[in-house]
Each structure stands twice: as C-alpha cells, then as structure tokens.
Amino acid sequence: MSNCKLYSDLVSNLFVTSKPRYLEDIPYVPATLFKELDLISIPKEKIFKTMTSSGTSNAAKSKIFLDRDNASLQTKALVEIVSKEWGTKRSPLLILDNKEQITNRSSFSARGAGILGFSIFGSRRFFALDKFMSVDEEQISFFINCIKNTKIMYGFTSIIWEEILEKLPSNANILGLQKAIMIHGGGWKKLSDKKISNKDFVSLVKEKFGKNVIVREYYGMVEQTGSIFMRCSKGFFHINKFNDIIIRNSITLKPSSKKEEGVIQVFSTLPTSYPGFSILTEDLGMILGYGSEEDICKCGTPGKYFLVNGRLLNTEIRGCSNTYNR
Ligand SMILES: [Zn+2]
C-alpha cells in the first residue's frame, strides 16, 4: 500500500482498513481504474514490460506495469497451471494468431502477452495467421507434419473463431487423429455477444481440426496474467493455488452465496509491481461449489469452481463506478 499512493488513497477512502479476516475483507480495485490511472508500485525506471488490455482501438485500455521479478513470477505460475493439464513436455506449438503481436518486446497487448506466455510450451513455434490475418496454410502444414505426435495450439478465443474456424473449409479435419490440445482464452465477450457458446466453439474446433483435439478454455485477465483459471472437462472454471474468486451482488456489492449470480472479484498471489492482487471485474458469474467432499466438481478436482455468465451491462457499470467515486 505504501508503494502506490493512488491505491493507498483508494483503500483508505473506500474500505475499512482493519486486518482482513476473509477474502471479502480484502480491498479491491475496480478493473476500470486500470484504464483510468497508472497504478504502479515500483519506481518508473524499474519497468521492464508494459501490458495493455486488448479491445477496440478507441476504447481506453488497462495498463499493467511489470518489473522483471513480477514478469518471471507470471511465467512460473502459467507453466505450473498448464503443466497440470498437459504435462511438462514441450511439443510443436501452433499459435493461432500472427507474429506481429509480439514484435515489440517492451509493450504487449493481452494477445501478445498470452502468445509469449504460452510460447514456453513449444518445441517449435508456428503462426497460423500471416500479417494480413489470413490463414497461412504453409505454416499450418509444417505444424501438422512435425513428427512428434503430441501437439499444442494456443490462441485468443475471438481470433480463433473469427479468423480461423470461420475461414477453414468445413470438415477440414486438419489434425486427423493426432493427439493435440487447444488452449484458448480472452475475447470471449465478443463471442457471447454473438450468442456463441463454449459448446459451439468446441464442436467447431473438432469439426475443423479433428475430433481428438482436447479443447481447454481459461478465464483470465491482463491485470492478473499468469494466474489463469482453467476450465475443466466438465465445463467449469477452477481456482488453483495462485488465485481465488468471490462473487458480489451487482447492486449491493455484498458477497453472494453459492449459485447466486453476481460480479466476479478475482484474487491473484502474483502481482508485486502494481496493486492487482484483488480486482473487481465487470464480469458476471456464479460459484457452483466450494469443492469440499459434498460439493466437489464432477471432474474430481477439489476446490472452488465457477461459471462466467457474461458481462455487466453498460448501465450497470456506470452505476458501479458511481459507487466507487463516492
Ligand atoms: Zn471441474
């Protein structure tokens, strides 16, 4: 708190600052503040990387400032979380995007940050799109023909849908029976606006890439890069040792009970160079269970699991910001 004046002002003006006992007692930063302010807890000369949210070019973007230590914490957490799904072996990696996303090494969009983070899992890296965002068939066939029989693909959900799945011929079945995993996340709001469900997404991936492809979505945000929530085989997002969530009523902001829809507040143990460990998002969701013996997810993973249902409507967001500006 003492390292970021803006954060310290926010906390002392809006929250009771006695020692927090429960997650819900921990002060939060509304996600929109990362768009409006430069929230940073380190001297400016220590900035190693700046990340920005994706989103339309004219909308304000969140800015996240990382020093080297924080950047490396993010990588370590991501490796640990994804390795649980896929093991630690490196495999040929098809990035479902273009190289241009990572050409500037000091400033990244959420898309670029994701690509760079997941690159660590690739023994060889291929980009499925060229700089004009057209499908690069040659690169895809290099990837398919790699002799290793396990393969990994990574991309931003909305880019995969719009630029790849919708453009590949139907019944493309490009990976046939090869063992592969596709990990995707981000930009899901665009798909939910179009009423495309996760089920629709998975079935189109299987149609175009092959029925053996395992599809795993994650929920995460640029403000908490690294500590992503993976979606399990039963369709639910799970917390892990780097993160947690609670749900708040979208009007009263009081903590909601199980199976009650509200605004998602996310926690991450990773942020050290900016005050991002507790953030009130603009996403709606609900907790399905706390993962104790009687309400464990059908996939068998212990711990809290939840669904993301959509986004607060604009009017509601304005309502919320008014509350914060008090
Ligand atoms: Zn599960």
Short mmCIF file of C-alpha atoms and ligand atoms in Angstrom, two decimals:
data_model
loop_
_atom_site.label_atom_id
_atom_site.label_comp_id
_atom_site.label_asym_id
_atom_site.label_seq_id
_atom_site.Cartn_x
_atom_site.Cartn_y
_atom_site.Cartn_z
CA MET A 1 0.00 0.00 0.00
CA SER A 2 2.84 2.35 0.85
CA ASN A 3 4.29 1.85 -2.64
CA CYS A 4 1.34 3.14 -4.59
CA LYS A 5 -0.20 6.43 -3.48
CA LEU A 6 -3.30 6.06 -5.67
CA TYR A 7 -4.01 2.61 -4.27
CA SER A 8 -3.46 3.77 -0.71
CA ASP A 9 -5.93 6.64 -1.26
CA LEU A 10 -8.47 4.25 -2.72
CA VAL A 11 -8.21 1.83 0.18
CA SER A 12 -8.32 4.41 2.93
CA ASN A 13 -11.29 6.20 1.37
CA LEU A 14 -13.43 3.23 0.46
CA PHE A 15 -12.63 0.35 2.75
CA VAL A 16 -12.41 -0.48 6.40
CA THR A 17 -8.68 -0.95 6.81
CA SER A 18 -8.52 -3.28 9.78
CA LYS A 19 -6.75 -6.57 9.21
CA PRO A 20 -8.79 -8.63 6.71
CA ARG A 21 -10.08 -11.96 8.05
CA TYR A 22 -11.79 -13.29 4.96
CA LEU A 23 -11.25 -12.88 1.22
CA GLU A 24 -14.21 -10.49 1.08
CA ASP A 25 -12.49 -8.16 3.57
CA ILE A 26 -9.56 -7.58 1.22
CA PRO A 27 -9.94 -4.20 -0.50
CA TYR A 28 -10.35 -4.42 -4.27
CA VAL A 29 -9.52 -2.24 -7.21
CA PRO A 30 -12.36 -1.91 -9.75
CA ALA A 31 -11.00 -3.15 -13.09
CA THR A 32 -11.90 0.08 -14.84
CA LEU A 33 -9.41 2.01 -12.68
CA PHE A 34 -6.55 0.32 -14.54
CA LYS A 35 -7.87 2.10 -17.62
CA GLU A 36 -8.13 5.48 -15.97
CA LEU A 37 -5.00 5.58 -13.82
CA ASP A 38 -1.39 4.40 -13.97
CA LEU A 39 -1.49 2.08 -10.96
CA ILE A 40 2.09 1.17 -10.19
CA SER A 41 4.01 0.12 -7.07
CA ILE A 42 7.59 0.38 -8.34
CA PRO A 43 9.81 3.30 -9.43
CA LYS A 44 9.21 4.01 -13.15
CA GLU A 45 12.83 3.12 -14.07
CA LYS A 46 12.22 -0.46 -12.94
CA ILE A 47 9.50 -1.05 -15.54
CA PHE A 48 10.52 -4.00 -17.66
CA LYS A 49 7.33 -4.57 -19.62
CA THR A 50 4.04 -2.76 -20.02
CA MET A 51 0.95 -4.73 -20.92
CA THR A 52 -2.32 -3.36 -22.19
CA SER A 53 -5.73 -4.94 -22.47
CA SER A 54 -6.93 -5.83 -25.93
CA GLY A 55 -10.15 -4.23 -27.02
CA THR A 56 -11.15 -1.75 -29.65
CA SER A 57 -8.56 0.85 -30.55
CA ASN A 58 -10.63 3.85 -29.47
CA ALA A 59 -11.64 2.45 -26.07
CA ALA A 60 -9.43 3.14 -23.07
CA LYS A 61 -7.09 0.24 -22.30
CA SER A 62 -5.85 -1.09 -18.99
CA LYS A 63 -2.14 -0.56 -18.45
CA ILE A 64 -0.15 -3.00 -16.32
CA PHE A 65 3.44 -2.28 -15.36
CA LEU A 66 5.78 -5.17 -14.66
CA ASP A 67 9.30 -5.36 -13.33
CA ARG A 68 11.48 -8.39 -14.07
CA ASP A 69 10.54 -10.23 -10.88
CA ASN A 70 6.83 -9.89 -11.46
CA ALA A 71 7.16 -10.96 -15.10
CA SER A 72 9.06 -14.08 -14.08
CA LEU A 73 6.50 -14.95 -11.37
CA GLN A 74 3.81 -14.85 -14.05
CA THR A 75 5.71 -17.24 -16.31
CA LYS A 76 6.36 -19.71 -13.49
CA ALA A 77 2.70 -19.76 -12.43
CA LEU A 78 1.49 -20.23 -16.00
CA VAL A 79 3.87 -23.14 -16.54
CA GLU A 80 2.69 -24.81 -13.35
CA ILE A 81 -1.01 -24.37 -14.12
CA VAL A 82 -0.81 -25.53 -17.73
CA SER A 83 1.57 -28.41 -16.96
CA LYS A 84 -1.16 -29.92 -14.80
CA GLU A 85 -3.29 -30.23 -17.93
CA TRP A 86 -0.66 -31.21 -20.39
CA GLY A 87 2.46 -32.36 -18.57
CA THR A 88 5.80 -30.64 -18.80
CA LYS A 89 6.88 -31.95 -22.18
CA ARG A 90 7.38 -29.45 -24.95
CA SER A 91 5.50 -30.06 -28.17
CA PRO A 92 5.21 -28.38 -31.57
CA LEU A 93 3.11 -25.26 -30.95
CA LEU A 94 0.70 -23.65 -33.37
CA ILE A 95 -0.08 -20.09 -32.35
CA LEU A 96 -3.50 -19.22 -33.68
CA ASP A 97 -2.52 -15.64 -34.40
CA ASN A 98 0.24 -13.72 -36.19
CA LYS A 99 3.83 -12.90 -35.28
CA GLU A 100 3.14 -9.16 -35.31
CA GLN A 101 1.51 -9.46 -31.88
CA ILE A 102 4.90 -9.95 -30.24
CA THR A 103 7.25 -7.82 -32.34
CA ASN A 104 7.53 -5.06 -29.77
CA ARG A 105 9.34 -6.62 -26.82
CA SER A 106 8.64 -3.96 -24.20
CA SER A 107 4.94 -3.38 -24.75
CA PHE A 108 2.34 -6.09 -25.22
CA SER A 109 -1.36 -6.33 -25.70
CA ALA A 110 -3.19 -9.07 -23.80
CA ARG A 111 -2.99 -11.10 -27.02
CA GLY A 112 0.77 -10.68 -27.25
CA ALA A 113 1.24 -11.44 -23.56
CA GLY A 114 -0.70 -14.68 -23.95
CA ILE A 115 1.31 -15.73 -27.00
CA LEU A 116 4.59 -15.03 -25.29
CA GLY A 117 3.49 -16.84 -22.14
CA PHE A 118 2.40 -19.96 -23.99
CA SER A 119 5.46 -19.98 -26.29
CA ILE A 120 7.33 -21.64 -23.46
CA PHE A 121 5.43 -24.89 -24.17
CA GLY A 122 6.55 -25.04 -27.79
CA SER A 123 9.49 -27.13 -29.00
CA ARG A 124 8.92 -25.40 -32.36
CA ARG A 125 6.61 -22.48 -32.94
CA PHE A 126 4.34 -21.86 -35.93
CA PHE A 127 1.94 -18.99 -36.58
CA ALA A 128 -1.39 -19.87 -38.20
CA LEU A 129 -2.03 -16.34 -39.49
CA ASP A 130 0.10 -14.05 -41.62
CA LYS A 131 0.48 -10.33 -41.06
CA PHE A 132 -2.71 -9.63 -43.01
CA MET A 133 -4.59 -12.01 -40.68
CA SER A 134 -5.08 -14.55 -43.48
CA VAL A 135 -4.71 -18.25 -42.73
CA ASP A 136 -1.13 -19.31 -43.51
CA GLU A 137 -1.65 -22.79 -44.93
CA GLU A 138 2.06 -23.45 -45.33
CA GLN A 139 2.80 -22.83 -41.64
CA ILE A 140 -0.16 -24.97 -40.61
CA SER A 141 1.04 -27.85 -42.78
CA PHE A 142 4.57 -27.57 -41.32
CA PHE A 143 2.94 -27.89 -37.90
CA ILE A 144 0.80 -30.87 -38.91
CA ASN A 145 3.79 -32.64 -40.40
CA CYS A 146 6.01 -32.28 -37.33
CA ILE A 147 6.88 -35.83 -36.42
CA LYS A 148 6.05 -35.51 -32.72
CA ASN A 149 2.63 -36.98 -32.26
CA THR A 150 1.53 -34.67 -29.47
CA LYS A 151 0.78 -31.10 -30.43
CA ILE A 152 -0.32 -27.93 -28.72
CA MET A 153 -2.23 -24.93 -30.04
CA TYR A 154 -2.85 -21.63 -28.35
CA GLY A 155 -4.86 -18.56 -29.21
CA PHE A 156 -7.27 -15.83 -28.26
CA THR A 157 -10.84 -17.15 -28.28
CA SER A 158 -12.36 -14.48 -30.53
CA ILE A 159 -9.43 -14.53 -33.00
CA ILE A 160 -9.61 -18.33 -33.30
CA TRP A 161 -13.33 -18.15 -34.01
CA GLU A 162 -13.35 -15.24 -36.45
CA GLU A 163 -10.06 -15.64 -38.27
CA ILE A 164 -9.54 -19.39 -38.26
CA LEU A 165 -12.59 -21.53 -37.50
CA GLU A 166 -14.92 -19.49 -39.69
CA LYS A 167 -12.40 -19.47 -42.55
CA LEU A 168 -11.19 -23.06 -42.66
CA PRO A 169 -13.26 -25.23 -45.04
CA SER A 170 -15.85 -27.39 -43.27
CA ASN A 171 -14.69 -30.91 -42.46
CA ALA A 172 -11.12 -29.68 -42.77
CA ASN A 173 -10.09 -32.22 -40.09
CA ILE A 174 -6.54 -30.97 -40.42
CA LEU A 175 -5.12 -32.84 -37.46
CA GLY A 176 -6.97 -36.08 -38.15
CA LEU A 177 -6.33 -38.47 -35.31
CA GLN A 178 -3.29 -36.74 -33.87
CA LYS A 179 -3.21 -36.09 -30.15
CA ALA A 180 -3.48 -32.36 -29.60
CA ILE A 181 -4.69 -29.81 -27.11
CA MET A 182 -6.02 -26.33 -27.89
CA ILE A 183 -5.81 -23.83 -25.06
CA HIS A 184 -7.71 -20.61 -25.57
CA GLY A 185 -8.93 -17.65 -23.59
CA GLY A 186 -9.66 -13.95 -23.83
CA GLY A 187 -12.02 -12.02 -26.02
CA TRP A 188 -14.91 -14.29 -25.05
CA LYS A 189 -17.20 -11.28 -24.59
CA LYS A 190 -17.19 -10.84 -28.34
CA LEU A 191 -18.46 -14.39 -28.77
CA SER A 192 -21.05 -14.15 -26.03
CA ASP A 193 -22.38 -11.00 -27.75
CA LYS A 194 -22.85 -13.17 -30.84
CA LYS A 195 -24.52 -15.87 -28.69
CA ILE A 196 -21.78 -18.39 -29.42
CA SER A 197 -21.40 -20.79 -26.51
CA ASN A 198 -18.35 -22.72 -25.38
CA LYS A 199 -20.12 -25.84 -26.71
CA ASP A 200 -20.45 -24.27 -30.18
CA PHE A 201 -16.77 -23.36 -30.04
CA VAL A 202 -15.64 -26.85 -29.07
CA SER A 203 -17.76 -28.55 -31.70
CA LEU A 204 -16.44 -26.30 -34.47
CA VAL A 205 -12.85 -26.93 -33.34
CA LYS A 206 -13.47 -30.67 -33.51
CA GLU A 207 -15.06 -30.38 -36.93
CA LYS A 208 -12.22 -28.28 -38.38
CA PHE A 209 -9.20 -29.65 -36.51
CA GLY A 210 -10.17 -33.22 -35.71
CA LYS A 211 -12.32 -34.97 -33.14
CA ASN A 212 -9.38 -35.95 -30.95
CA VAL A 213 -8.41 -32.38 -30.17
CA ILE A 214 -8.83 -31.57 -26.48
CA VAL A 215 -10.13 -28.03 -26.03
CA ARG A 216 -9.41 -26.16 -22.80
CA GLU A 217 -10.59 -22.63 -22.20
CA TYR A 218 -9.23 -20.43 -19.47
CA TYR A 219 -10.57 -17.35 -17.75
CA GLY A 220 -8.06 -14.65 -17.02
CA MET A 221 -7.33 -11.00 -17.45
CA VAL A 222 -4.32 -8.92 -18.38
CA GLU A 223 -4.40 -7.44 -14.85
CA GLN A 224 -3.62 -10.92 -13.48
CA THR A 225 -1.58 -12.51 -16.26
CA GLY A 226 -0.17 -15.91 -15.35
CA SER A 227 -2.65 -16.94 -12.66
CA ILE A 228 -5.35 -18.13 -15.06
CA PHE A 229 -8.41 -20.21 -14.14
CA MET A 230 -8.57 -23.35 -16.31
CA ARG A 231 -11.90 -24.76 -17.45
CA CYS A 232 -12.20 -28.46 -16.66
CA SER A 233 -13.52 -31.30 -18.81
CA LYS A 234 -16.95 -30.80 -17.20
CA GLY A 235 -17.09 -27.18 -18.32
CA PHE A 236 -16.32 -25.32 -15.07
CA PHE A 237 -13.52 -22.93 -14.18
CA HIS A 238 -11.39 -23.92 -11.21
CA ILE A 239 -9.30 -21.91 -8.80
CA ASN A 240 -5.72 -23.03 -8.15
CA LYS A 241 -3.00 -22.18 -5.66
CA PHE A 242 -2.24 -18.85 -7.37
CA ASN A 243 -5.76 -17.45 -7.50
CA ASP A 244 -9.23 -17.35 -5.99
CA ILE A 245 -12.57 -15.66 -6.60
CA ILE A 246 -15.64 -14.46 -4.77
CA ILE A 247 -18.92 -13.21 -6.21
CA ARG A 248 -20.55 -9.94 -5.18
CA ASN A 249 -24.14 -8.87 -5.67
CA SER A 250 -24.09 -6.47 -8.63
CA ILE A 251 -26.23 -3.89 -6.86
CA THR A 252 -25.27 -4.06 -3.19
CA LEU A 253 -21.72 -5.42 -3.79
CA LYS A 254 -22.24 -7.69 -0.76
CA PRO A 255 -20.74 -11.21 -1.10
CA SER A 256 -23.16 -13.59 -2.82
CA SER A 257 -23.95 -17.16 -1.82
CA LYS A 258 -23.31 -20.28 -3.84
CA LYS A 259 -25.23 -20.42 -7.15
CA GLU A 260 -26.18 -16.75 -6.90
CA GLU A 261 -25.12 -14.68 -9.89
CA GLY A 262 -23.10 -11.54 -9.33
CA VAL A 263 -19.94 -9.64 -10.20
CA ILE A 264 -16.71 -11.64 -10.13
CA GLN A 265 -13.91 -10.45 -7.86
CA VAL A 266 -10.58 -12.12 -8.66
CA PHE A 267 -7.53 -12.62 -6.46
CA SER A 268 -4.01 -13.44 -7.53
CA THR A 269 -0.87 -14.00 -5.48
CA LEU A 270 1.34 -12.82 -8.36
CA PRO A 271 1.14 -9.01 -8.67
CA THR A 272 4.02 -7.25 -6.90
CA SER A 273 4.82 -4.31 -9.18
CA TYR A 274 1.23 -2.98 -9.27
CA PRO A 275 -1.79 -3.26 -6.93
CA GLY A 276 -3.58 -6.02 -8.84
CA PHE A 277 -3.98 -8.86 -6.35
CA SER A 278 -7.68 -8.14 -5.71
CA ILE A 279 -9.78 -6.82 -8.59
CA LEU A 280 -13.50 -6.33 -9.03
CA THR A 281 -14.13 -7.30 -12.66
CA GLU A 282 -17.01 -6.28 -14.89
CA ASP A 283 -17.87 -9.93 -15.48
CA LEU A 284 -20.84 -11.81 -14.11
CA GLY A 285 -20.54 -15.30 -12.78
CA MET A 286 -21.52 -17.72 -10.06
CA ILE A 287 -19.81 -20.18 -7.77
CA LEU A 288 -21.16 -23.71 -8.24
CA GLY A 289 -19.39 -25.33 -5.34
CA TYR A 290 -16.57 -24.97 -2.89
CA GLY A 291 -15.05 -28.34 -3.72
CA SER A 292 -15.45 -29.93 -0.33
CA GLU A 293 -16.43 -33.59 -0.28
CA GLU A 294 -20.16 -32.99 -0.75
CA ASP A 295 -19.96 -30.34 -3.48
CA ILE A 296 -16.87 -31.31 -5.44
CA CYS A 297 -16.88 -30.80 -9.23
CA LYS A 298 -17.71 -33.88 -11.30
CA CYS A 299 -14.20 -33.70 -12.79
CA GLY A 300 -12.83 -34.62 -9.36
CA THR A 301 -10.69 -31.52 -8.81
CA PRO A 302 -11.08 -30.24 -5.24
CA GLY A 303 -11.54 -26.52 -4.60
CA LYS A 304 -13.93 -23.80 -5.67
CA TYR A 305 -15.37 -23.97 -9.18
CA PHE A 306 -17.45 -21.44 -11.05
CA LEU A 307 -19.03 -20.24 -14.27
CA VAL A 308 -18.62 -16.96 -16.10
CA ASN A 309 -22.01 -15.90 -17.39
CA GLY A 310 -21.46 -12.62 -19.17
CA ARG A 311 -20.69 -9.04 -18.66
CA LEU A 312 -22.36 -6.25 -16.71
CA LEU A 313 -24.44 -4.07 -18.98
CA ASN A 314 -23.12 -0.57 -19.63
CA THR A 315 -25.75 0.98 -17.43
CA GLU A 316 -24.77 -1.27 -14.56
CA ILE A 317 -21.10 -0.44 -15.00
CA ARG A 318 -21.90 3.25 -14.79
CA GLY A 319 -23.89 2.53 -11.66
CA CYS A 320 -20.93 0.76 -10.14
CA SER A 321 -18.42 3.50 -11.00
CA ASN A 322 -20.70 5.97 -9.31
CA THR A 323 -20.47 3.88 -6.19
CA TYR A 324 -16.67 3.90 -6.35
CA ASN A 325 -16.50 7.63 -6.93
CA ARG A 326 -18.31 8.47 -3.75
ZN ZN B 1 -14.24 -29.48 -12.74
#
